[in-house]
Amino acid sequence: MVDTNPTSPGHVLGVLRAAGPLTRQELQERVGVSRATMVERLDVLRRAGLLRRVGHRESSGGRRAELLAVNDTGHTALVADLGQSHATLAVVDLRGTVFARAGHELSPHDSPQETLSRLVETGKSLITDSGKAETLCAVGLSVPGQIDHDEGVTAAPWSMREWDGVRLRDPFKEAFDVPVLLENDANALAMAEYYAMGRPEATMVGVKVGTGIGAGVVIAGRPHRGETGAAGEIGHMRIEGGDRRCVCGRRGCVAAEASGRALVRMLRSKGVRSVNDVVRWVEEGRAEAVDAVSAAGRLVGTVLATVVTIVNPRYVRLGGAIGVLPPFVEALRRTVEANAHTSALRKLDIAASQLGDRGVLVGMSGLVADEMLSPARVDAQGFR
Ligand SMILES: [Zn+2]
């Protein structure tokens, strides 16, 4: 049961999170309870290890009042960015500080079970080595597919078909005995930008163009997932006139023309072998790669113009190895400006993500913090 009492300990923590640091008296006034009630609420939160003292405020009577803040540094999480060919794991605190991280190339020959148990083993040693085993409160996994949040399974991208329906939470739950959160990688990227900007009251769209293509929408500080977790899955929309065969089996998808995988295929005859090669060729200014990446930016921009017109976001942030390349960003921006409704463009700010490969990890640590410090979770004593 969710405690909807607006003066519960969880809600007090929520007020402190949004407005802190605050003194006990300031909290009392904001929440609207008596001194005795607030003392009791703070006691509950202190015992759960959710408060920390951050100094004093001089009051008018010359007395020094203790300033309280949410203890977001005393709890840690294991977060992982599971990609189509690479995974990154990190131990973070609820503020996003990274204590340890490790990367893994994923072999297409390994079964999902083999891959997951390797990730669990890596996670265990990261946590042990960082000395954070005692404070671990959650695991957060970002995955490149749609997620059924009730069942904890994914509808994997077509290129990872054997991952379809895999129960991702189970091996982590078993190994660490903490809540396991799942999020789509483009949503995690969009949330990362939202957190990095200091939680603006603005709608944002994150677009990730790496091996595949996906988008995430953040509305009112939450990822908009849609009815079946498919919101933002722009990679497998079919485009007029496209005829290339896609990994999903259909023809003419955006991903068949504009993803990292598609670019590698188009440039293979010139000697490109990987998405990293595409990035390097663009950085070296080789015309064939710059032209192909610009064409990809125009195509994704065409789709995004529709998204921008429907969602009317303030910020569009582009991530992924291809998505941050300047020719891609420029071509996409020009196409959106040419095609979206003019009033949807008035406040629109399109830019490459500055978070680099930390982006998804930052997003996951923020999502874990939002969940674990939420009134419902705190009042249900989700903390050990
Ligand atoms: Zn497709």
Short mmCIF file of C-alpha atoms and ligand atoms in Angstrom, two decimals:
data_model
loop_
_atom_site.label_atom_id
_atom_site.label_comp_id
_atom_site.label_asym_id
_atom_site.label_seq_id
_atom_site.Cartn_x
_atom_site.Cartn_y
_atom_site.Cartn_z
CA MET A 1 0.00 0.00 0.00
CA VAL A 2 1.20 3.48 -0.85
CA ASP A 3 0.98 5.88 2.08
CA THR A 4 -0.77 8.93 0.67
CA ASN A 5 -0.48 10.84 3.94
CA PRO A 6 1.18 14.11 2.87
CA THR A 7 3.02 14.32 6.19
CA SER A 8 4.47 10.77 6.18
CA PRO A 9 8.25 10.32 6.57
CA GLY A 10 8.52 9.64 2.84
CA HIS A 11 6.81 12.92 2.02
CA VAL A 12 9.00 14.81 4.48
CA LEU A 13 12.01 13.35 2.69
CA GLY A 14 10.48 14.43 -0.63
CA VAL A 15 10.18 18.02 0.60
CA LEU A 16 13.78 17.94 1.83
CA ARG A 17 14.94 16.51 -1.49
CA ALA A 18 13.20 19.21 -3.50
CA ALA A 19 13.97 22.19 -1.26
CA GLY A 20 16.82 21.20 1.07
CA PRO A 21 19.00 21.67 2.96
CA LEU A 22 16.50 22.90 5.56
CA THR A 23 16.30 23.19 9.33
CA ARG A 24 13.79 21.16 11.32
CA GLN A 25 11.69 24.25 11.84
CA GLU A 26 11.70 25.15 8.14
CA LEU A 27 10.64 21.60 7.32
CA GLN A 28 7.87 21.79 9.92
CA GLU A 29 6.52 24.95 8.30
CA ARG A 30 6.70 23.56 4.78
CA VAL A 31 5.05 20.25 5.65
CA GLY A 32 2.59 21.86 8.07
CA VAL A 33 2.98 19.66 11.16
CA SER A 34 3.75 20.18 14.84
CA ARG A 35 7.26 20.11 16.27
CA ALA A 36 6.56 16.77 17.98
CA THR A 37 5.38 15.18 14.73
CA MET A 38 8.40 16.45 12.81
CA VAL A 39 10.80 15.20 15.47
CA GLU A 40 9.19 11.79 15.16
CA ARG A 41 9.30 11.82 11.32
CA LEU A 42 12.96 12.84 11.32
CA ASP A 43 13.72 10.09 13.78
CA VAL A 44 12.26 7.50 11.40
CA LEU A 45 14.29 8.93 8.51
CA ARG A 46 17.48 9.14 10.58
CA ARG A 47 17.18 5.52 11.65
CA ALA A 48 16.77 4.52 7.99
CA GLY A 49 20.03 6.36 7.26
CA LEU A 50 18.29 8.83 4.96
CA LEU A 51 19.36 12.10 6.59
CA ARG A 52 22.67 13.84 6.95
CA ARG A 53 23.72 17.02 8.70
CA VAL A 54 25.25 19.56 6.37
CA GLY A 55 26.02 22.47 8.71
CA HIS A 56 24.10 25.14 10.57
CA ARG A 57 21.92 28.15 9.84
CA GLU A 58 22.18 31.23 12.08
CA SER A 59 18.69 32.05 13.31
CA SER A 60 17.42 35.49 14.34
CA GLY A 61 17.65 34.67 18.04
CA GLY A 62 21.36 33.96 17.63
CA ARG A 63 20.80 30.20 17.95
CA ARG A 64 22.40 27.91 15.45
CA ALA A 65 19.92 25.51 13.85
CA GLU A 66 21.12 22.28 12.31
CA LEU A 67 20.70 22.03 8.54
CA LEU A 68 19.45 18.70 7.23
CA ALA A 69 19.76 17.17 3.77
CA VAL A 70 18.91 13.88 2.15
CA ASN A 71 21.68 11.36 2.58
CA ASP A 72 22.20 10.67 -1.13
CA THR A 73 25.87 9.85 -0.67
CA GLY A 74 25.44 7.11 1.93
CA HIS A 75 23.62 4.67 -0.34
CA THR A 76 25.01 3.04 -3.43
CA ALA A 77 23.68 1.30 -6.51
CA LEU A 78 25.06 -0.98 -9.18
CA VAL A 79 24.08 0.46 -12.57
CA ALA A 80 24.65 -1.09 -15.97
CA ASP A 81 24.36 0.10 -19.54
CA LEU A 82 23.66 -3.02 -21.56
CA GLY A 83 24.19 -2.30 -25.26
CA GLN A 84 23.99 -4.42 -28.39
CA SER A 85 27.71 -5.14 -28.44
CA HIS A 86 29.09 -3.65 -25.22
CA ALA A 87 28.10 -3.38 -21.56
CA THR A 88 29.34 -0.95 -18.92
CA LEU A 89 28.79 -1.45 -15.19
CA ALA A 90 29.40 1.06 -12.44
CA VAL A 91 29.03 1.45 -8.69
CA VAL A 92 27.51 4.87 -7.98
CA ASP A 93 25.95 6.74 -5.09
CA LEU A 94 22.47 8.24 -5.34
CA ARG A 95 23.99 11.51 -6.46
CA GLY A 96 25.67 9.88 -9.45
CA THR A 97 29.26 9.83 -8.19
CA VAL A 98 31.02 6.90 -9.85
CA PHE A 99 33.20 4.82 -7.50
CA ALA A 100 34.16 2.04 -9.87
CA ARG A 101 33.36 1.01 -13.40
CA ALA A 102 34.12 -1.79 -15.82
CA GLY A 103 33.39 -2.49 -19.47
CA HIS A 104 32.64 -5.74 -21.28
CA GLU A 105 32.53 -6.57 -24.95
CA LEU A 106 29.49 -8.78 -25.45
CA SER A 107 29.98 -11.85 -27.58
CA PRO A 108 27.09 -12.72 -29.90
CA HIS A 109 28.01 -16.37 -29.26
CA ASP A 110 27.11 -16.17 -25.57
CA SER A 111 23.55 -16.92 -24.52
CA PRO A 112 21.70 -14.23 -22.54
CA GLN A 113 22.09 -16.41 -19.42
CA GLU A 114 25.87 -16.62 -19.90
CA THR A 115 26.11 -12.90 -20.51
CA LEU A 116 23.96 -12.04 -17.50
CA SER A 117 25.96 -14.26 -15.16
CA ARG A 118 29.20 -12.63 -16.37
CA LEU A 119 27.67 -9.23 -15.68
CA VAL A 120 26.57 -10.32 -12.20
CA GLU A 121 30.10 -11.59 -11.45
CA THR A 122 31.62 -8.32 -12.66
CA GLY A 123 29.09 -6.39 -10.58
CA LYS A 124 29.98 -8.43 -7.48
CA SER A 125 33.69 -7.75 -7.78
CA LEU A 126 33.11 -4.05 -8.52
CA ILE A 127 31.00 -3.71 -5.39
CA THR A 128 33.48 -5.64 -3.25
CA ASP A 129 36.50 -3.77 -4.62
CA SER A 130 34.84 -0.39 -4.05
CA GLY A 131 34.00 -1.34 -0.45
CA LYS A 132 30.32 -0.49 -0.96
CA ALA A 133 28.67 -3.84 -0.32
CA GLU A 134 27.14 -2.63 2.95
CA THR A 135 25.40 0.36 1.38
CA LEU A 136 24.08 -1.22 -1.82
CA CYS A 137 20.38 -0.36 -2.10
CA ALA A 138 19.41 -1.13 -5.70
CA VAL A 139 20.47 -2.29 -9.13
CA GLY A 140 19.56 -0.30 -12.27
CA LEU A 141 19.82 -1.81 -15.75
CA SER A 142 19.50 0.10 -18.99
CA VAL A 143 18.62 -2.05 -22.00
CA PRO A 144 18.20 -1.29 -25.72
CA GLY A 145 14.64 -2.53 -26.02
CA GLN A 146 11.09 -2.14 -24.84
CA ILE A 147 10.43 -3.17 -21.27
CA ASP A 148 7.43 -4.81 -19.68
CA HIS A 149 7.84 -3.21 -16.25
CA ASP A 150 5.38 -5.53 -14.55
CA GLU A 151 7.08 -8.70 -15.69
CA GLY A 152 10.66 -7.37 -15.79
CA VAL A 153 11.22 -8.69 -19.29
CA THR A 154 12.25 -6.96 -22.50
CA ALA A 155 11.11 -7.07 -26.05
CA ALA A 156 14.67 -7.01 -27.33
CA PRO A 157 15.78 -5.25 -30.51
CA TRP A 158 15.55 -7.47 -33.58
CA SER A 159 19.29 -7.90 -33.73
CA MET A 160 19.24 -9.41 -30.21
CA ARG A 161 16.33 -11.74 -30.79
CA GLU A 162 17.54 -14.37 -28.30
CA TRP A 163 17.12 -11.72 -25.58
CA ASP A 164 13.40 -11.49 -26.22
CA GLY A 165 11.40 -12.30 -23.09
CA VAL A 166 14.48 -12.88 -20.90
CA ARG A 167 13.77 -12.21 -17.23
CA LEU A 168 16.48 -9.63 -16.68
CA ARG A 169 15.78 -8.86 -13.06
CA ASP A 170 16.08 -12.39 -11.70
CA PRO A 171 19.87 -13.03 -11.73
CA PHE A 172 20.57 -9.61 -10.17
CA LYS A 173 17.81 -9.97 -7.60
CA GLU A 174 19.19 -13.37 -6.67
CA ALA A 175 22.79 -12.18 -6.41
CA PHE A 176 22.25 -8.88 -4.59
CA ASP A 177 18.83 -9.14 -2.89
CA VAL A 178 17.88 -5.51 -3.62
CA PRO A 179 15.25 -3.97 -5.93
CA VAL A 180 16.23 -4.16 -9.63
CA LEU A 181 15.06 -1.32 -11.88
CA LEU A 182 14.92 -1.58 -15.66
CA GLU A 183 14.84 1.25 -18.17
CA ASN A 184 15.10 1.63 -21.92
CA ASP A 185 18.50 3.10 -22.89
CA ALA A 186 17.12 6.10 -24.80
CA ASN A 187 14.87 6.95 -21.83
CA ALA A 188 17.92 6.66 -19.53
CA LEU A 189 19.83 9.01 -21.85
CA ALA A 190 16.99 11.55 -21.88
CA MET A 191 16.74 11.35 -18.07
CA ALA A 192 20.52 11.83 -17.78
CA GLU A 193 20.26 15.10 -19.69
CA TYR A 194 17.34 16.14 -17.50
CA TYR A 195 19.35 15.47 -14.31
CA ALA A 196 22.51 17.09 -15.71
CA MET A 197 20.52 20.26 -16.44
CA GLY A 198 19.35 20.39 -12.83
CA ARG A 199 15.83 19.01 -13.42
CA PRO A 200 14.40 21.80 -15.58
CA GLU A 201 10.64 22.16 -15.77
CA ALA A 202 10.76 21.36 -19.45
CA THR A 203 9.87 18.52 -21.76
CA MET A 204 12.84 16.84 -23.35
CA VAL A 205 13.54 14.29 -26.03
CA GLY A 206 16.70 12.18 -26.09
CA VAL A 207 17.71 10.45 -29.31
CA LYS A 208 20.31 7.70 -29.24
CA VAL A 209 21.95 6.72 -32.50
CA GLY A 210 24.58 4.05 -31.99
CA THR A 211 24.40 0.55 -33.43
CA GLY A 212 20.61 1.04 -33.46
CA ILE A 213 18.26 4.02 -33.11
CA GLY A 214 15.91 4.91 -30.26
CA ALA A 215 14.35 7.94 -28.63
CA GLY A 216 13.11 8.74 -25.14
CA VAL A 217 10.72 11.41 -23.95
CA VAL A 218 10.84 13.03 -20.49
CA ILE A 219 7.65 14.76 -19.37
CA ALA A 220 7.35 16.32 -15.90
CA GLY A 221 10.56 14.66 -14.76
CA ARG A 222 9.56 11.12 -15.67
CA PRO A 223 10.22 8.95 -18.71
CA HIS A 224 7.10 8.67 -20.85
CA ARG A 225 6.96 4.96 -21.60
CA GLY A 226 3.62 4.59 -23.33
CA GLU A 227 1.07 1.80 -23.03
CA THR A 228 3.38 -1.02 -24.10
CA GLY A 229 6.79 0.52 -23.40
CA ALA A 230 7.14 1.39 -27.08
CA ALA A 231 7.11 5.20 -26.80
CA GLY A 232 10.04 6.65 -28.73
CA GLU A 233 10.88 3.51 -30.72
CA ILE A 234 11.50 5.50 -33.89
CA GLY A 235 14.11 3.13 -35.37
CA HIS A 236 11.64 0.74 -36.93
CA MET A 237 9.22 3.25 -38.38
CA ARG A 238 9.04 2.77 -42.12
CA ILE A 239 9.90 5.69 -44.30
CA GLU A 240 8.44 6.53 -47.65
CA GLY A 241 10.64 5.35 -50.48
CA GLY A 242 13.08 3.37 -48.32
CA ASP A 243 13.70 -0.14 -49.58
CA ARG A 244 16.70 -1.48 -47.68
CA ARG A 245 16.22 -4.71 -45.78
CA CYS A 246 16.20 -4.09 -41.99
CA VAL A 247 17.33 -6.42 -39.17
CA CYS A 248 13.66 -6.61 -38.16
CA GLY A 249 12.79 -8.35 -41.42
CA ARG A 250 10.90 -5.46 -42.96
CA ARG A 251 12.12 -3.03 -45.57
CA GLY A 252 12.61 0.70 -45.40
CA CYS A 253 12.91 1.25 -41.63
CA VAL A 254 14.78 4.33 -40.40
CA ALA A 255 17.32 1.98 -38.78
CA ALA A 256 17.97 0.25 -42.11
CA GLU A 257 19.19 3.57 -43.55
CA ALA A 258 20.50 5.66 -40.66
CA SER A 259 21.75 3.47 -37.77
CA GLY A 260 25.41 2.77 -37.04
CA ARG A 261 24.85 -0.74 -38.33
CA ALA A 262 23.42 0.61 -41.62
CA LEU A 263 26.32 3.05 -42.02
CA VAL A 264 28.86 0.26 -41.54
CA ARG A 265 27.10 -1.77 -44.23
CA MET A 266 26.98 1.17 -46.64
CA LEU A 267 30.68 1.95 -46.17
CA ARG A 268 31.89 -1.64 -46.02
CA SER A 269 33.08 -1.67 -49.62
CA LYS A 270 35.27 1.35 -48.79
CA GLY A 271 36.91 -0.50 -45.87
CA VAL A 272 34.75 0.39 -42.85
CA ARG A 273 34.28 -2.53 -40.46
CA SER A 274 32.68 -1.09 -37.32
CA VAL A 275 30.77 1.87 -35.86
CA ASN A 276 34.11 3.02 -34.38
CA ASP A 277 35.54 3.12 -37.92
CA VAL A 278 32.63 5.34 -39.04
CA VAL A 279 33.33 7.72 -36.15
CA ARG A 280 37.05 7.82 -36.93
CA TRP A 281 36.46 8.46 -40.64
CA VAL A 282 34.12 11.35 -39.84
CA GLU A 283 36.66 12.80 -37.42
CA GLU A 284 39.30 12.52 -40.16
CA GLY A 285 36.92 14.38 -42.50
CA ARG A 286 36.69 11.60 -45.10
CA ALA A 287 33.97 12.74 -47.49
CA GLU A 288 32.23 9.39 -48.02
CA ALA A 289 31.70 8.95 -44.25
CA VAL A 290 30.71 12.60 -43.67
CA ASP A 291 28.15 12.39 -46.51
CA ALA A 292 26.67 9.12 -45.23
CA VAL A 293 26.42 10.43 -41.66
CA SER A 294 24.82 13.69 -42.90
CA ALA A 295 22.24 11.67 -44.86
CA ALA A 296 21.51 9.68 -41.69
CA GLY A 297 21.03 12.96 -39.78
CA ARG A 298 18.56 14.20 -42.41
CA LEU A 299 16.58 10.99 -42.21
CA VAL A 300 16.38 10.90 -38.41
CA GLY A 301 15.59 14.64 -38.56
CA THR A 302 12.59 13.96 -40.79
CA VAL A 303 11.13 11.57 -38.22
CA LEU A 304 12.10 13.85 -35.34
CA ALA A 305 10.29 16.81 -36.93
CA THR A 306 7.05 14.89 -36.40
CA VAL A 307 8.02 13.99 -32.83
CA VAL A 308 8.89 17.64 -32.13
CA THR A 309 5.56 18.82 -33.53
CA ILE A 310 3.58 16.33 -31.44
CA VAL A 311 5.56 16.56 -28.17
CA ASN A 312 6.69 20.23 -28.48
CA PRO A 313 9.82 19.73 -26.32
CA ARG A 314 12.19 22.44 -25.10
CA TYR A 315 15.32 20.31 -25.45
CA VAL A 316 16.40 17.63 -27.89
CA ARG A 317 19.64 15.95 -26.89
CA LEU A 318 21.48 13.59 -29.20
CA GLY A 319 23.59 10.72 -27.92
CA GLY A 320 25.24 7.51 -29.08
CA ALA A 321 28.45 7.19 -31.10
CA ILE A 322 26.81 8.42 -34.35
CA GLY A 323 24.29 10.79 -32.75
CA VAL A 324 26.93 13.17 -31.37
CA LEU A 325 28.94 13.55 -34.61
CA PRO A 326 28.80 17.20 -35.79
CA PRO A 327 27.68 16.43 -39.39
CA PHE A 328 24.84 14.29 -38.01
CA VAL A 329 23.76 16.97 -35.51
CA GLU A 330 23.88 19.74 -38.17
CA ALA A 331 21.92 17.80 -40.78
CA LEU A 332 19.33 16.73 -38.21
CA ARG A 333 18.91 20.27 -36.89
CA ARG A 334 18.44 21.77 -40.36
CA THR A 335 15.89 19.08 -41.27
CA VAL A 336 13.87 19.53 -38.08
CA GLU A 337 13.88 23.31 -38.62
CA ALA A 338 12.66 22.85 -42.18
CA ASN A 339 9.91 20.36 -41.35
CA ALA A 340 8.49 20.86 -37.84
CA HIS A 341 5.68 23.29 -37.05
CA THR A 342 7.18 26.78 -36.69
CA SER A 343 5.76 27.42 -33.23
CA ALA A 344 7.17 24.09 -32.00
CA LEU A 345 10.58 25.47 -33.03
CA ARG A 346 10.30 28.73 -31.14
CA LYS A 347 11.94 27.50 -27.90
CA LEU A 348 13.52 24.35 -29.27
CA ASP A 349 17.16 23.71 -28.38
CA ILE A 350 18.83 20.83 -30.25
CA ALA A 351 22.36 19.79 -29.26
CA ALA A 352 24.66 16.84 -28.84
CA SER A 353 24.81 15.33 -25.36
CA GLN A 354 27.90 16.40 -23.44
CA LEU A 355 27.78 13.41 -21.11
CA GLY A 356 29.62 11.01 -23.42
CA ASP A 357 29.56 7.35 -22.50
CA ARG A 358 28.65 8.26 -18.91
CA GLY A 359 25.22 9.41 -20.08
CA VAL A 360 23.20 6.27 -19.55
CA LEU A 361 24.96 5.56 -16.21
CA VAL A 362 24.10 9.07 -14.98
CA GLY A 363 20.51 8.52 -16.07
CA MET A 364 20.27 5.16 -14.32
CA SER A 365 21.74 6.45 -11.05
CA GLY A 366 19.20 9.31 -11.07
CA LEU A 367 16.34 6.93 -11.83
CA VAL A 368 17.46 4.68 -8.97
CA ALA A 369 17.60 7.72 -6.64
CA ASP A 370 14.14 8.90 -7.73
CA GLU A 371 12.72 5.45 -7.07
CA MET A 372 14.53 4.58 -3.84
CA LEU A 373 13.98 8.02 -2.27
CA SER A 374 10.34 8.24 -3.42
CA PRO A 375 7.70 8.66 -0.69
CA ALA A 376 6.12 5.30 -1.55
CA ARG A 377 9.42 3.40 -1.30
CA VAL A 378 10.58 5.18 1.86
CA ASP A 379 7.25 4.66 3.62
CA ALA A 380 7.25 1.01 2.60
CA GLN A 381 10.69 0.84 4.24
CA GLY A 382 12.39 -0.11 1.03
CA PHE A 383 15.70 0.63 2.69
CA ARG A 384 17.43 -2.06 4.61
ZN ZN B 1 13.25 -2.39 -38.90
#
